[in-house]
CSV table of N, CA, C and O in Angstrom, one decimal:
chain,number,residue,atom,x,y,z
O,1,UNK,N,-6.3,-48.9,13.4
O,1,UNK,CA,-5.5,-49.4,14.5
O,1,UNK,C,-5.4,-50.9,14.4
O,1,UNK,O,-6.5,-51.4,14.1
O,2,UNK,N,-4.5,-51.8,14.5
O,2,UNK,CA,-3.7,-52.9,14.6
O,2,UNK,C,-4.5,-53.5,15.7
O,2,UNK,O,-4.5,-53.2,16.9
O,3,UNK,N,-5.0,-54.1,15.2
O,3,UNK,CA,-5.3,-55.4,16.7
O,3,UNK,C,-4.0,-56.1,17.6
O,3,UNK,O,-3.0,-56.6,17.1
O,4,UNK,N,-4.3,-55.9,18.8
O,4,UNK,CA,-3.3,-56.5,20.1
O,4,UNK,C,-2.9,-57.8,19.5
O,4,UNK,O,-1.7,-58.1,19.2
O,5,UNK,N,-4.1,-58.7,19.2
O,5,UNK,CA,-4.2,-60.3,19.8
O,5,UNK,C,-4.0,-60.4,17.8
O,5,UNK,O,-4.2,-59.5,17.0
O,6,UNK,N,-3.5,-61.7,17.6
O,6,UNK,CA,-3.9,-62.3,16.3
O,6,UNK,C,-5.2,-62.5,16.5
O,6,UNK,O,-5.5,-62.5,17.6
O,7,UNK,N,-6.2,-62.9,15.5
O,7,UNK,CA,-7.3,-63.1,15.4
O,7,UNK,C,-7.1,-64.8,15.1
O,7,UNK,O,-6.4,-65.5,14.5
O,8,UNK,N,-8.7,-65.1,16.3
O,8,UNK,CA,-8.5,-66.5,16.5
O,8,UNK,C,-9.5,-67.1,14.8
O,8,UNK,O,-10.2,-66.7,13.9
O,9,UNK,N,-9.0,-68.4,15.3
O,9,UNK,CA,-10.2,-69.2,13.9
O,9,UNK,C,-11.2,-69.5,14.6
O,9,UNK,O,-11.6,-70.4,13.9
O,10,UNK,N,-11.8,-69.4,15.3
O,10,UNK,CA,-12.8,-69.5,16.1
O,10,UNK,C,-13.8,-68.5,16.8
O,10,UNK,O,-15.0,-68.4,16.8
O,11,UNK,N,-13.0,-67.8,17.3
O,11,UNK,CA,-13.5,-66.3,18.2
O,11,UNK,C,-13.1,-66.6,19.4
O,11,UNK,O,-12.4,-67.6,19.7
O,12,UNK,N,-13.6,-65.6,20.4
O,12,UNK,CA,-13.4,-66.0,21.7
O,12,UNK,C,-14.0,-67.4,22.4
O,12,UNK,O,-13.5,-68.0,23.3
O,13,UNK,N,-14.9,-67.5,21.8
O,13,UNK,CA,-15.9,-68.7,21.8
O,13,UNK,C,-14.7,-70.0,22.0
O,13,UNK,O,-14.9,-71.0,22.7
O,14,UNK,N,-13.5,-69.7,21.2
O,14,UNK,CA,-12.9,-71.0,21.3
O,14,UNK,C,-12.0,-71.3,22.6
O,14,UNK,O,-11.5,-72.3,23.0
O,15,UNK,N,-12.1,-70.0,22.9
O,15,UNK,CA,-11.6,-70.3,24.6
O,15,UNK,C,-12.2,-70.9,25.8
O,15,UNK,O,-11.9,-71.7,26.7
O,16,UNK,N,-13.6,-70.0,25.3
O,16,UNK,CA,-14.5,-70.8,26.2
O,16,UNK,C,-14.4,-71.8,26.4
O,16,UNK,O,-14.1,-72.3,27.5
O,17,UNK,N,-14.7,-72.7,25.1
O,17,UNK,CA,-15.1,-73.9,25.1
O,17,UNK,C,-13.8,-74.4,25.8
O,17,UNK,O,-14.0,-74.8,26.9
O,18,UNK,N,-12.5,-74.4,25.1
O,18,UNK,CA,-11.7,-75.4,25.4
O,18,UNK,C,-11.1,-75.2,27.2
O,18,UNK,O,-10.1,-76.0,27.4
O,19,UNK,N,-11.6,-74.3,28.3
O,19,UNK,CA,-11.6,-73.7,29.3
O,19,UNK,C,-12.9,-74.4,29.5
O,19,UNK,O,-12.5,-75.4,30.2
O,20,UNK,N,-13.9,-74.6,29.4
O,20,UNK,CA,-14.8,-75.4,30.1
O,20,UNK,C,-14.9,-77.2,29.8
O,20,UNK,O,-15.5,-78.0,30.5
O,21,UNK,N,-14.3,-77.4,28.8
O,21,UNK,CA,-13.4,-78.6,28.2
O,21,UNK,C,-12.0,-79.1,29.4
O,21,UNK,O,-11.3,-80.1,29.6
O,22,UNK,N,-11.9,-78.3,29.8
O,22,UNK,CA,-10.9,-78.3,30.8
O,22,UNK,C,-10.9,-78.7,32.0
O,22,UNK,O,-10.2,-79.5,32.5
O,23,UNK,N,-12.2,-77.7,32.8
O,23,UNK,CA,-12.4,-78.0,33.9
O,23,UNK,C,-13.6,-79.6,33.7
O,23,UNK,O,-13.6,-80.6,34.4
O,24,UNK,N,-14.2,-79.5,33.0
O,24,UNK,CA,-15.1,-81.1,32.6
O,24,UNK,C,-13.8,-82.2,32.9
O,24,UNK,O,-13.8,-83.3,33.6
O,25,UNK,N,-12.8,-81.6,32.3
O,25,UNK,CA,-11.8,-82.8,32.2
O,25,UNK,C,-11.3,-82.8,33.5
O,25,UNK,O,-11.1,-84.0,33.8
O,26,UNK,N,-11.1,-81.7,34.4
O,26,UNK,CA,-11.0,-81.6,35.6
O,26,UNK,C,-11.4,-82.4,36.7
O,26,UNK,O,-10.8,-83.1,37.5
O,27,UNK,N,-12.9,-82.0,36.5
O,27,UNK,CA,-13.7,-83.0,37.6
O,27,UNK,C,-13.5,-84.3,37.1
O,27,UNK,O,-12.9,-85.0,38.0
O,28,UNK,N,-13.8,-84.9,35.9
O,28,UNK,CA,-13.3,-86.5,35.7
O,28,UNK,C,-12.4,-87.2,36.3
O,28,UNK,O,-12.4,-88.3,36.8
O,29,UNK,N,-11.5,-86.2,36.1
O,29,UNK,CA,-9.9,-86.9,36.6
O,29,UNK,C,-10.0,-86.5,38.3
O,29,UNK,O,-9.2,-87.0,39.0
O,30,UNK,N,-11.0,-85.5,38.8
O,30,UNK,CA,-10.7,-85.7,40.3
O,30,UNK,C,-12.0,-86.5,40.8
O,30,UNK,O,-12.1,-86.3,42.0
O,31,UNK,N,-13.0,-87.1,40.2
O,31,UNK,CA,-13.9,-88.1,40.4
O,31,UNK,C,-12.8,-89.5,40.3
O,31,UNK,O,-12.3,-90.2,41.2
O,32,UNK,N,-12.6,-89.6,39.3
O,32,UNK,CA,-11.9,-90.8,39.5
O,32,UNK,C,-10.7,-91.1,40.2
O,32,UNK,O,-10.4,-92.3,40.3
O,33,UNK,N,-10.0,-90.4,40.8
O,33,UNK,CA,-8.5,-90.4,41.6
O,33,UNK,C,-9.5,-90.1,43.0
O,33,UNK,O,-9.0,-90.3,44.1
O,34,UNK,N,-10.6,-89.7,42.9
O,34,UNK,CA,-10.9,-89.5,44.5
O,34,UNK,C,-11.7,-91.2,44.8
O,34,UNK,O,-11.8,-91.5,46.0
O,35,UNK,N,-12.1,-91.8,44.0
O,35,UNK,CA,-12.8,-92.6,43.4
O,35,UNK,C,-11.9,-93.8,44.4
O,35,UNK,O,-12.2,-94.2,45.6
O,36,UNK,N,-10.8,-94.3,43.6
O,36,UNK,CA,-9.3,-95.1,43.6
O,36,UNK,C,-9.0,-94.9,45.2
O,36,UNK,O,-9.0,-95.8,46.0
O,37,UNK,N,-8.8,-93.6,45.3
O,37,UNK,CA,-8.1,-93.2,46.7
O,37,UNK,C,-9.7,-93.4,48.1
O,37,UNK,O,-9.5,-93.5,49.3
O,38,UNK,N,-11.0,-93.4,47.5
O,38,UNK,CA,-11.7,-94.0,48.6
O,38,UNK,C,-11.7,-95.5,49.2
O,38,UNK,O,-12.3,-95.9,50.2
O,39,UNK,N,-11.0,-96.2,48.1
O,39,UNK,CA,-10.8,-97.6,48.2
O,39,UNK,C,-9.5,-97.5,49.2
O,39,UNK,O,-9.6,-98.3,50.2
O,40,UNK,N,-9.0,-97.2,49.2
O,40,UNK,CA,-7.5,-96.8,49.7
O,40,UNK,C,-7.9,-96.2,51.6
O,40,UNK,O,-7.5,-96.8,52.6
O,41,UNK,N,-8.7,-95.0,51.6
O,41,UNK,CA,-9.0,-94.8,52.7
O,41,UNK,C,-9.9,-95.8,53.6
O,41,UNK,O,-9.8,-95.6,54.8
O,42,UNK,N,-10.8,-97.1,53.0
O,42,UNK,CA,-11.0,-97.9,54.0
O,42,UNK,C,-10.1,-98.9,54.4
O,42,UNK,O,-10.2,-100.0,54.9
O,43,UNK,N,-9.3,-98.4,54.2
O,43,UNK,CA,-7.7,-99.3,54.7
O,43,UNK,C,-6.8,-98.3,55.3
O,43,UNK,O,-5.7,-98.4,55.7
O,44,UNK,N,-7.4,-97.6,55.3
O,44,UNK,CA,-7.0,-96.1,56.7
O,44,UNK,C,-6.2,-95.1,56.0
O,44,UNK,O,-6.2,-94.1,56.7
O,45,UNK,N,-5.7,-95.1,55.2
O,45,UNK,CA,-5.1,-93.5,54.5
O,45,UNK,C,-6.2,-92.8,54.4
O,45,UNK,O,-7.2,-93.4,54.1
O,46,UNK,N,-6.1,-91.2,54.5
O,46,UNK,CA,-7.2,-90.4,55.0
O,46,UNK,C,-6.4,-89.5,54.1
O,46,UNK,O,-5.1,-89.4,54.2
O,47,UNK,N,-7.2,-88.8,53.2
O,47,UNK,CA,-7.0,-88.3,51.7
O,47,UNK,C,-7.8,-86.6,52.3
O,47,UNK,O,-9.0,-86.8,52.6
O,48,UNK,N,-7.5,-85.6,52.3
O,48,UNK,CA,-8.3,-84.2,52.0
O,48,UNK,C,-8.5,-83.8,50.5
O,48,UNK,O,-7.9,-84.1,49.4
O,49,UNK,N,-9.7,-82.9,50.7
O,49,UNK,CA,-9.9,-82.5,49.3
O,49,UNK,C,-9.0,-81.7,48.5
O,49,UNK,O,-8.8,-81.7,47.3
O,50,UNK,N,-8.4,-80.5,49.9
O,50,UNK,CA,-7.4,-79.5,48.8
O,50,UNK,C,-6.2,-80.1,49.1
O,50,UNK,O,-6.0,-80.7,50.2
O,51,UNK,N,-5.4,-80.0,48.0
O,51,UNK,CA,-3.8,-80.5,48.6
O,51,UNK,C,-3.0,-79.1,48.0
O,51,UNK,O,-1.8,-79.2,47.8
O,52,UNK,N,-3.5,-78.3,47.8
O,52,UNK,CA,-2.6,-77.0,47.0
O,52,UNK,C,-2.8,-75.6,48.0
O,52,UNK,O,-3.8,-74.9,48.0
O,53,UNK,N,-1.4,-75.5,48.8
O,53,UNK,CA,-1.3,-74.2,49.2
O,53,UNK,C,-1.9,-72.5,49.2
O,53,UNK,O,-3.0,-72.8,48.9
O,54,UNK,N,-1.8,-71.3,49.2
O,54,UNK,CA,-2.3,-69.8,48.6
O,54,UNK,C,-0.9,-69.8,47.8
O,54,UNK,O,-0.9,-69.9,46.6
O,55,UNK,N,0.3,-69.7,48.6
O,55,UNK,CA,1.3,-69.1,47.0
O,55,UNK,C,0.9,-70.1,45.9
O,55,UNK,O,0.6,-69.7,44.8
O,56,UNK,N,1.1,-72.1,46.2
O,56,UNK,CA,1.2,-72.7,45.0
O,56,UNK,C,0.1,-72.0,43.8
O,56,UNK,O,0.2,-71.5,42.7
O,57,UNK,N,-1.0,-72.2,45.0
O,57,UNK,CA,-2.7,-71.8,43.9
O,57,UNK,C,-2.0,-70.4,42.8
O,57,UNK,O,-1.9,-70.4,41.6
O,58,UNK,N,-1.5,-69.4,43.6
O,58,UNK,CA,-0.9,-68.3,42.8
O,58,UNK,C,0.1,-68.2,41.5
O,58,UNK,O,0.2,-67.4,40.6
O,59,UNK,N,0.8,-69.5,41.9
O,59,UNK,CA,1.8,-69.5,40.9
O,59,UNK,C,1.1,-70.4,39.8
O,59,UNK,O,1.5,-70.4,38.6
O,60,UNK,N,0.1,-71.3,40.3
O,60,UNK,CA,-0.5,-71.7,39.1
O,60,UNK,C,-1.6,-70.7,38.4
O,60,UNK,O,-2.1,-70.8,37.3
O,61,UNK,N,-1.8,-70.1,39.0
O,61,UNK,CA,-2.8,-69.1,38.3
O,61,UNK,C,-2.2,-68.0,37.5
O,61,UNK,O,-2.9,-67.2,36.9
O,62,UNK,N,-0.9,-68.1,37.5
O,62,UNK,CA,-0.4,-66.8,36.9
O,62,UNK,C,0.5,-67.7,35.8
O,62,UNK,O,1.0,-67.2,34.8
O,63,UNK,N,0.6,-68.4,36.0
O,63,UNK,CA,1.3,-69.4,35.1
O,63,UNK,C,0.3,-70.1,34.0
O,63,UNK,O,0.8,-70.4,32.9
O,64,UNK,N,-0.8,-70.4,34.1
O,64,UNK,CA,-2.3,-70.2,33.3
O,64,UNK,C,-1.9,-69.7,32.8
O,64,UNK,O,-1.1,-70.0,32.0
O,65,UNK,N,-2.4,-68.3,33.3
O,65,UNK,CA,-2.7,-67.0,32.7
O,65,UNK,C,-1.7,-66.4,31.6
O,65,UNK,O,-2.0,-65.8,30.5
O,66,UNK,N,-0.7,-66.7,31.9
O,66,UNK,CA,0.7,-66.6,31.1
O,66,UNK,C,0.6,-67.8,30.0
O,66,UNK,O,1.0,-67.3,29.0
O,67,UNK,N,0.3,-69.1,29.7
O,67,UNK,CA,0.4,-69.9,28.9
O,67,UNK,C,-0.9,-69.0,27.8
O,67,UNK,O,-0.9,-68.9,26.6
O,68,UNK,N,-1.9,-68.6,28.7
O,68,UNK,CA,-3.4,-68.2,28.1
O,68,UNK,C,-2.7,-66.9,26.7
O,68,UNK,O,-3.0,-67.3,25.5
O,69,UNK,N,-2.2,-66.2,26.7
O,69,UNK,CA,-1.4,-65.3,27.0
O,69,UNK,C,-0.9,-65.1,25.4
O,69,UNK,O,-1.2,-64.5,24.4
O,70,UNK,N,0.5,-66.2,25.8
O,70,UNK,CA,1.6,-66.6,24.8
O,70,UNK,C,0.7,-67.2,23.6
O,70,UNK,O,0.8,-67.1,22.4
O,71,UNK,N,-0.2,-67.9,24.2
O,71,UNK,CA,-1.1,-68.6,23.1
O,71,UNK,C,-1.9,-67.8,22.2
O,71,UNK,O,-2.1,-68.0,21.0
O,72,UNK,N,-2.4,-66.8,23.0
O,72,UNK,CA,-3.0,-65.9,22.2
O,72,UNK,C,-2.6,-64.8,21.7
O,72,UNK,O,-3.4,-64.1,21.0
O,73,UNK,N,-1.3,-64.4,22.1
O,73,UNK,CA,-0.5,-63.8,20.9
O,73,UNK,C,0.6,-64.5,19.8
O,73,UNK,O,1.1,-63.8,19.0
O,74,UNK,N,0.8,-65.7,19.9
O,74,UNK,CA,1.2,-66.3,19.1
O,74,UNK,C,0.3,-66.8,17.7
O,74,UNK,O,-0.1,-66.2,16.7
O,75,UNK,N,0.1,-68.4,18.1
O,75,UNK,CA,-0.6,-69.3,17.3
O,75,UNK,C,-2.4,-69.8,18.0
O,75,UNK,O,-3.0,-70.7,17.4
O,76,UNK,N,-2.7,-69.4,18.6
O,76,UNK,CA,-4.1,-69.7,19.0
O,76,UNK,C,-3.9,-71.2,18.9
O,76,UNK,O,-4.6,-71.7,18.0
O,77,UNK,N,-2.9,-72.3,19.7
O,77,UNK,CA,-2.8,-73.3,19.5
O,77,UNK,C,-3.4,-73.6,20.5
O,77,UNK,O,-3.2,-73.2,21.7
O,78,UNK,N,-4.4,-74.7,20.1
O,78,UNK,CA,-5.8,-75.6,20.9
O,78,UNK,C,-4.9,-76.3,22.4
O,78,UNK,O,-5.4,-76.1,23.5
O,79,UNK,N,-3.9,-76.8,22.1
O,79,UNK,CA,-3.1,-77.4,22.9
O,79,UNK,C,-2.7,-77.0,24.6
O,79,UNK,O,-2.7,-77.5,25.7
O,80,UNK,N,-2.5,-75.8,23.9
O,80,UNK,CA,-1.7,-74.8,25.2
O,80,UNK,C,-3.5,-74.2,25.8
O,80,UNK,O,-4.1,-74.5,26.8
O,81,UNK,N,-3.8,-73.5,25.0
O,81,UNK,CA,-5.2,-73.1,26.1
O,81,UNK,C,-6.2,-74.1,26.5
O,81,UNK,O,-7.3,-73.7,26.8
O,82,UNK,N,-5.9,-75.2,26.5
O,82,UNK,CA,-6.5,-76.2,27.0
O,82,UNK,C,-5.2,-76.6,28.3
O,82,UNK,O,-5.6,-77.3,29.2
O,83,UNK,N,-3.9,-76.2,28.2
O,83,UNK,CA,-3.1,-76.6,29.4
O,83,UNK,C,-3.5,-75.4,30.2
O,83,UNK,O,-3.5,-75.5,31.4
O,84,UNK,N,-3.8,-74.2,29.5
O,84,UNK,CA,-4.1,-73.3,30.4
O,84,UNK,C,-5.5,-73.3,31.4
O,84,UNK,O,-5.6,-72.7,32.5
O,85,UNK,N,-6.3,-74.0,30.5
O,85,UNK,CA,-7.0,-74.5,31.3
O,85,UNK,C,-7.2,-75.6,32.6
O,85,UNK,O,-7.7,-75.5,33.7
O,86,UNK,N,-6.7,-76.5,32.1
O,86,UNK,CA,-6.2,-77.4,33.4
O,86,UNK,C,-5.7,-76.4,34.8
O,86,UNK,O,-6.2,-76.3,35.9
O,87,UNK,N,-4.3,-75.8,34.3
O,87,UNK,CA,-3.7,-75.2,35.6
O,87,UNK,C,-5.0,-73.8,36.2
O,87,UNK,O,-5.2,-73.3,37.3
O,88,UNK,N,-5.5,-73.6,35.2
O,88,UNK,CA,-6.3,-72.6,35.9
O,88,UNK,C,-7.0,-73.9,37.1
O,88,UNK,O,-6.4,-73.9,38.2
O,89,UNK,N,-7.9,-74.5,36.9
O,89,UNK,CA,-9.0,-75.3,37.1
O,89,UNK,C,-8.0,-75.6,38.6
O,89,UNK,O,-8.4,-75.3,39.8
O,90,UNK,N,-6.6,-76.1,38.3
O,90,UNK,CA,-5.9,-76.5,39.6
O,90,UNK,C,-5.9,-75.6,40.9
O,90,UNK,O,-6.1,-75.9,42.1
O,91,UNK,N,-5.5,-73.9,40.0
O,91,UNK,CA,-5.8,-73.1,41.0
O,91,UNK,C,-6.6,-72.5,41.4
O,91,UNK,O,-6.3,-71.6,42.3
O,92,UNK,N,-8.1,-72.9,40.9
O,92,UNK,CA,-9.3,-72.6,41.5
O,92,UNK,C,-9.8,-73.5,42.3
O,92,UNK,O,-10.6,-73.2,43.2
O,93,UNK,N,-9.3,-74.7,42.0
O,93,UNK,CA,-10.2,-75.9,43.0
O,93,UNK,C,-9.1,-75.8,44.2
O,93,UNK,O,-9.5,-75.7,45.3
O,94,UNK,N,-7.9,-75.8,44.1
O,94,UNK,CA,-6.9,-76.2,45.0
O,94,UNK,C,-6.2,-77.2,44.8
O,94,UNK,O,-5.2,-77.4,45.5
O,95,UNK,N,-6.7,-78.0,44.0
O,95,UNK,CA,-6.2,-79.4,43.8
O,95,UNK,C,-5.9,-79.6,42.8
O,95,UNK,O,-6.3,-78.9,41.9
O,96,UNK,N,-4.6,-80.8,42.7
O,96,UNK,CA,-3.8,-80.8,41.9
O,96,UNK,C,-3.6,-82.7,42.1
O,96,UNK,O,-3.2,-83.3,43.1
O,97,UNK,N,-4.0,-83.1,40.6
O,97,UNK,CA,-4.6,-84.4,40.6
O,97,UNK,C,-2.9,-85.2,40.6
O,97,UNK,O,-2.8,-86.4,40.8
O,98,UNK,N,-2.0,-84.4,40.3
O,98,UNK,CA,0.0,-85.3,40.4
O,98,UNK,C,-0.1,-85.3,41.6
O,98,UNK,O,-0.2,-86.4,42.1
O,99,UNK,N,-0.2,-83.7,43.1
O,99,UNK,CA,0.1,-84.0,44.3
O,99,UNK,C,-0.9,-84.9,44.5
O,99,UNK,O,-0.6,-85.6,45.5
O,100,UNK,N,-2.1,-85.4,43.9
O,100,UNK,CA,-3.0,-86.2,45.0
O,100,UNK,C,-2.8,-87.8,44.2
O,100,UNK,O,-3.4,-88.8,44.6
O,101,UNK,N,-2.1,-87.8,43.1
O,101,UNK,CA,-1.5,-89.8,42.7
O,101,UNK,C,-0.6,-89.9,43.7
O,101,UNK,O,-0.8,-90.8,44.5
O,102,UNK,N,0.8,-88.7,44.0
O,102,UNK,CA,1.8,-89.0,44.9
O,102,UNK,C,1.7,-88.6,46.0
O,102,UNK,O,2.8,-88.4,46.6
O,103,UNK,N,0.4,-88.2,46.7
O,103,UNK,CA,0.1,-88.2,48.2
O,103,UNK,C,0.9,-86.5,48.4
O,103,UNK,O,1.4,-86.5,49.5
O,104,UNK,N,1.1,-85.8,47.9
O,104,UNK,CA,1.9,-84.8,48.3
O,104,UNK,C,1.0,-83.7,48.5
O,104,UNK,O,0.0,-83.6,47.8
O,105,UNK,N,1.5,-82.6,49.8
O,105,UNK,CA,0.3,-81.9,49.8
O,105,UNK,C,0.9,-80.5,50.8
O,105,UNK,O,1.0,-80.6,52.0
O,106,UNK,N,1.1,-79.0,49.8
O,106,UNK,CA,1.0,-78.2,50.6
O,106,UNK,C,0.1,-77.6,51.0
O,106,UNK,O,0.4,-76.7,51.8
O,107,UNK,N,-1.2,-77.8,50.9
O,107,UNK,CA,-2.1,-76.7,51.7
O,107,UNK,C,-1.6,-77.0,53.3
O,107,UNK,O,-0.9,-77.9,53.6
O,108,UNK,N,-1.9,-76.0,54.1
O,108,UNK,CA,-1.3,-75.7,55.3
O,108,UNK,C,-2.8,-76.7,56.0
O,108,UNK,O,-3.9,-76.9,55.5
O,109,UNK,N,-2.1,-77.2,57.4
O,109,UNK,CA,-2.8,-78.3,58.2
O,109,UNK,C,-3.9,-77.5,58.8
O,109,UNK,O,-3.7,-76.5,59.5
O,110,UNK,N,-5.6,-78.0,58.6
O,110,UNK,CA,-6.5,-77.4,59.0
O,110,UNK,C,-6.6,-77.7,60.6
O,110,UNK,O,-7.4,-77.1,61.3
C-alpha cells in the first residue's frame, strides 16, 4: 500500500520542532510588542491581551491546518510549516501580533 503523505527528511519530529519553533517565536514577538505597547499605555492607550475574534481564531486555524497540509503532501517545505505554525499559535492564543502593531481588534467587547 502507497503511503498518503510523501515521506519527510526528518520524520514527524520535524514538525514538531518547527511548530514549537513557532510558537517560541510566538511569545517573543508578543513579549516584545506587549513590551513597546506598555510604554505606550502609561500615556493612556489601554491595549487587551486577545485582539482575535471565534470566527477570525477559526479561519486561522483552518487556514494553518491547510498550509500544514499542502506542505505535507507536496514538498515538506521548512518554510510553510513553520507559517503554519505561526497562524496556528495566532488561533490558539487569540492574538495576532499585525492586529496588535495596528491597534485593530475583533474579539467582541468584554
Amino acid at each position: 500500500m502507497k503511503n498518503f503523505f510523501n515521506v519527510p527528511p526528518f520524520g514527524w519530529g520535524m514538525i514538531t520542532i518547527l511548530y514549537i519553533l513557532a510558537f517560541i517565536f510566538g511569545f517573543i514577538l508578543k513579549f516584545i510588542i506587549k513590551y513597546v505597547q506598555t510604554k505606550r499605555a502609561m500615556a493612556g492607550v489601554i491595549t487587551k491581551s486577545k485582539n482575535i475574534g471565534t470566527r477570525d481564531r477559526l479561519v486561522r486555524l483552518a487556514f494553518g491546518l491547510a498550509i500544514l497540509l499542502f506542505a505535507m503532501l507536496t514538498t515538506w517545505n521548512p518554510i510553510l510549516i513553520f507559517a503554519s505554525g505561526v497562524v496556528v499559535f495566532q488561533a490558539v492564543f487569540s492574538w495576532c501580533f499585525v492586529y496588535q502593531a495596528m491597534g485593530k481588534n475583533t474579539c467582541p467587547a468584554e
